[in-house]
Coordinates of C-alpha atoms in Angstrom, one line a residue:
Chain A
A1217 CA 0.0 0.0 0.0
Q1218 CA 1.0 3.6 -0.6
S1219 CA 2.1 5.4 2.5
V1220 CA 4.4 8.2 3.8
T1221 CA 6.1 8.4 7.2
Q1222 CA 7.5 11.6 8.6
P1223 CA 9.0 10.5 11.9
D1224 CA 9.6 13.9 13.4
I1225 CA 6.4 15.7 14.5
H1226 CA 8.2 18.8 15.7
I1227 CA 11.7 20.2 15.1
T1228 CA 13.2 23.3 16.5
V1229 CA 16.3 24.9 15.1
S1230 CA 18.2 28.1 15.5
E1231 CA 18.2 30.6 12.7
G1232 CA 21.2 30.0 10.5
A1233 CA 21.5 26.3 11.4
S1234 CA 21.2 23.5 8.9
L1235 CA 18.0 21.5 8.6
E1236 CA 17.0 18.0 7.6
L1237 CA 13.4 16.8 7.6
R1238 CA 12.9 13.1 7.2
C1239 CA 10.5 11.3 4.9
N1240 CA 10.2 7.6 4.2
Y1241 CA 7.7 6.2 1.7
S1242 CA 6.2 3.0 0.7
Y1243 CA 5.1 2.5 -2.9
G1244 CA 5.3 -0.6 -5.1
A1245 CA 6.7 1.1 -8.2
T1246 CA 8.8 4.1 -9.1
P1247 CA 7.4 6.9 -6.9
Y1248 CA 6.7 10.5 -7.6
L1249 CA 7.8 12.4 -4.5
F1250 CA 6.9 15.9 -3.3
W1251 CA 7.5 18.3 -0.5
Y1252 CA 4.9 20.9 0.4
V1253 CA 5.0 23.7 2.9
Q1254 CA 2.1 25.1 4.8
S1255 CA 2.6 28.4 6.5
P1256 CA 0.2 29.5 9.3
G1257 CA -3.2 30.4 7.8
Q1258 CA -1.9 29.6 4.3
G1259 CA -2.6 26.9 1.7
L1260 CA 0.0 24.3 0.7
Q1261 CA 2.8 25.4 -1.6
L1262 CA 5.0 23.0 -3.5
L1263 CA 8.7 23.2 -2.6
L1264 CA 10.1 20.6 -4.9
K1265 CA 9.3 17.3 -6.6
Y1266 CA 11.1 14.2 -7.9
F1267 CA 9.9 12.2 -10.9
S1268 CA 13.0 10.7 -12.3
G1269 CA 16.6 11.5 -13.2
D1270 CA 19.0 13.2 -10.9
T1271 CA 18.3 12.1 -7.3
L1272 CA 19.2 15.4 -5.8
V1273 CA 16.5 17.9 -6.6
Q1274 CA 16.5 21.7 -6.0
G1275 CA 13.4 23.6 -5.0
I1276 CA 12.3 27.0 -4.1
K1277 CA 13.4 29.0 -1.1
G1278 CA 16.8 27.3 -1.0
F1279 CA 15.5 23.8 -0.2
E1280 CA 16.8 20.6 -1.7
A1281 CA 15.9 16.9 -1.3
E1282 CA 17.6 13.7 -2.1
F1283 CA 15.8 10.5 -3.3
K1284 CA 17.4 7.4 -2.0
R1285 CA 15.7 4.3 -3.4
S1286 CA 17.6 1.9 -1.3
Q1287 CA 16.4 3.6 1.9
S1288 CA 12.9 4.5 0.5
S1289 CA 13.7 8.1 1.7
F1290 CA 13.2 11.6 0.3
N1291 CA 14.7 13.9 3.0
L1292 CA 14.4 17.6 2.7
R1293 CA 17.4 19.8 3.5
K1294 CA 18.4 23.4 3.8
P1295 CA 21.9 24.6 4.7
S1296 CA 20.9 27.7 6.6
V1297 CA 17.4 28.2 8.0
H1298 CA 15.7 31.6 8.1
W1299 CA 13.0 32.6 10.6
S1300 CA 10.5 32.8 7.7
D1301 CA 10.9 29.0 7.2
A1302 CA 8.9 28.3 10.3
A1303 CA 5.9 26.3 9.0
E1304 CA 4.5 22.8 8.6
Y1305 CA 6.2 20.6 6.0
F1306 CA 4.5 17.7 4.3
C1307 CA 6.0 14.9 2.2
A1308 CA 3.8 13.2 -0.3
V1309 CA 4.1 10.2 -2.7
G1310 CA 2.3 9.6 -5.9
G1311 CA 3.1 7.6 -9.0
L1312 CA 2.4 6.7 -12.5
Y1313 CA 0.0 3.9 -11.5
T1314 CA -1.9 5.7 -8.9
D1315 CA -4.5 8.5 -8.8
K1316 CA -3.7 9.5 -5.3
L1317 CA -1.3 11.8 -3.7
I1318 CA -0.7 10.4 -0.2
F1319 CA 0.7 12.8 2.4
G1320 CA 2.6 12.2 5.6
T1321 CA 1.4 13.7 8.9
G1322 CA 3.8 16.6 8.6
T1323 CA 6.7 18.1 10.6
R1324 CA 6.2 21.4 12.3
L1325 CA 9.4 23.5 12.1
Q1326 CA 10.1 26.2 14.7
V1327 CA 13.0 28.6 14.2
F1328 CA 14.5 30.5 17.1
P1329 CA 16.5 33.7 16.5
Chain B
G476 CA -9.2 31.9 -12.0
A477 CA -5.7 32.3 -10.9
G478 CA -5.8 29.7 -8.3
V479 CA -8.0 27.1 -6.6
S480 CA -10.8 28.8 -4.8
Q481 CA -12.8 27.2 -2.0
S482 CA -16.0 28.5 -0.3
P483 CA -16.9 29.1 2.3
S484 CA -13.6 29.8 4.1
N485 CA -15.3 29.1 7.4
K486 CA -18.4 27.2 8.3
V487 CA -20.0 26.6 11.7
T488 CA -22.9 24.2 11.7
E489 CA -25.0 22.3 14.2
K490 CA -24.6 18.7 14.7
G491 CA -27.0 16.8 12.4
K492 CA -27.2 19.5 9.7
D493 CA -26.0 19.0 6.1
V494 CA -23.2 21.1 4.7
E495 CA -21.9 21.7 1.2
L496 CA -18.3 22.7 0.5
R497 CA -17.4 24.1 -2.9
C498 CA -14.2 24.0 -4.9
D499 CA -13.4 25.9 -8.1
P500 CA -10.2 24.4 -9.6
I501 CA -7.8 26.1 -11.9
S502 CA -9.3 26.3 -15.4
G503 CA -8.1 23.4 -17.5
H504 CA -7.1 21.2 -14.6
T505 CA -8.6 17.8 -15.2
A506 CA -7.7 16.2 -11.9
L507 CA -9.3 17.4 -8.6
Y508 CA -8.7 16.1 -5.1
W509 CA -10.4 16.5 -1.8
Y510 CA -8.4 16.1 1.5
R511 CA -9.3 16.5 5.1
Q512 CA -6.9 17.9 7.7
R513 CA -7.9 17.5 11.3
L514 CA -6.2 19.6 13.9
G515 CA -2.6 18.6 14.3
Q516 CA -2.9 15.8 11.7
G517 CA -1.7 15.2 8.2
L518 CA -3.8 15.4 5.0
E519 CA -6.3 12.6 4.7
F520 CA -7.2 11.7 1.1
L521 CA -11.0 11.7 0.6
I522 CA -11.7 11.5 -3.2
Y523 CA -10.1 12.0 -6.6
F524 CA -11.8 13.2 -9.8
Q525 CA -10.5 12.8 -13.3
G526 CA -12.8 15.0 -15.4
N527 CA -16.3 14.5 -13.9
S528 CA -15.6 10.9 -12.9
A529 CA -14.4 9.8 -9.5
P530 CA -12.3 6.6 -10.1
D531 CA -11.2 6.6 -6.4
K532 CA -13.7 7.3 -3.6
S533 CA -11.9 5.0 -1.2
G534 CA -11.1 7.8 1.2
L535 CA -14.6 8.9 2.0
P536 CA -15.0 8.0 5.7
S537 CA -18.7 7.1 5.6
D538 CA -21.8 7.2 3.4
R539 CA -22.6 10.6 4.9
F540 CA -19.9 12.0 2.6
S541 CA -20.4 12.4 -1.1
A542 CA -18.9 14.5 -3.8
E543 CA -19.6 15.5 -7.4
R544 CA -18.0 17.4 -10.1
T545 CA -19.7 19.0 -13.1
G546 CA -18.4 20.5 -16.3
E547 CA -15.0 19.3 -15.5
S548 CA -14.8 22.2 -13.2
V549 CA -16.6 23.0 -9.9
S550 CA -16.8 20.3 -7.3
T551 CA -19.0 20.0 -4.3
L552 CA -18.3 18.0 -1.2
T553 CA -21.4 17.2 0.8
I554 CA -21.5 16.0 4.4
Q555 CA -24.9 14.9 5.6
R556 CA -26.0 14.7 9.2
T557 CA -22.7 16.3 10.4
Q558 CA -21.0 14.9 13.5
Q559 CA -18.5 16.6 15.7
E560 CA -15.7 14.4 14.4
D561 CA -16.3 16.0 11.0
S562 CA -14.7 19.2 12.3
A563 CA -11.6 19.8 10.2
V564 CA -10.2 21.8 7.4
Y565 CA -11.3 20.5 4.0
L566 CA -8.7 21.1 1.3
C567 CA -9.2 20.9 -2.4
A568 CA -6.4 20.6 -5.0
S569 CA -6.3 20.5 -8.7
S570 CA -3.7 19.4 -11.2
L571 CA -3.3 19.2 -15.0
E572 CA -3.5 15.5 -14.9
R573 CA -2.8 12.6 -12.6
T574 CA -0.2 12.6 -9.9
G575 CA 2.5 13.3 -12.4
S576 CA 2.0 17.0 -12.2
E577 CA 1.9 19.5 -9.4
A578 CA -1.2 19.7 -7.3
F579 CA -2.3 23.3 -6.5
F580 CA -4.2 23.7 -3.3
G581 CA -6.9 26.1 -2.2
Q582 CA -7.0 27.8 1.2
G583 CA -9.4 25.3 2.6
T584 CA -12.8 25.4 4.3
R585 CA -12.6 25.2 8.1
L586 CA -15.7 23.3 9.2
T587 CA -16.7 23.4 12.9
V588 CA -19.6 21.2 14.0
V589 CA -21.1 22.3 17.3

């Protein structure tokens, strides 16, 4: 069955520190993988996506993610976090043979000055 | 329109009443999704439309929930005999096709059942 696990419910980092948000997926074929961000009171915005090709994908706002098939992971990273990055981050999995985008439970990021 | 539009943005209803939530997708987007987000939870898939057909209704939590789409455009999610556990933010998203393309989300409808 198609599923996504985000093991970290809440992460706190200092501004300027590096960030890694974990995402593990389960899908029987080649996955399409997405990271979305939801700022307070806002809708979801796509940060980046992976379909095929280069396993390191670059997104908006300085974020990147690496697809590791052997680990069924698609972790999101940023080298230096800004206070405006405080938000909820969702990982999602879809694919060529599915009509669904399945989301994880999200990771809430807090950034301290 | 420029983006996915949902109405109303907020809805408070009494337990047992029926509610209708509306989604206007981006023009030309053939795929439309409904999700539910309970407080502090992830996004729970409800239903997916391709055109006016719903090939996947597996996420609808009970027969009190139904949805339709007309003109390959507007979709309505109806909840009959609302219960307190239905309180959540209901999010609609649309995309050009199936999950191969980016899904654009609306701002959601916050439903509170009292």
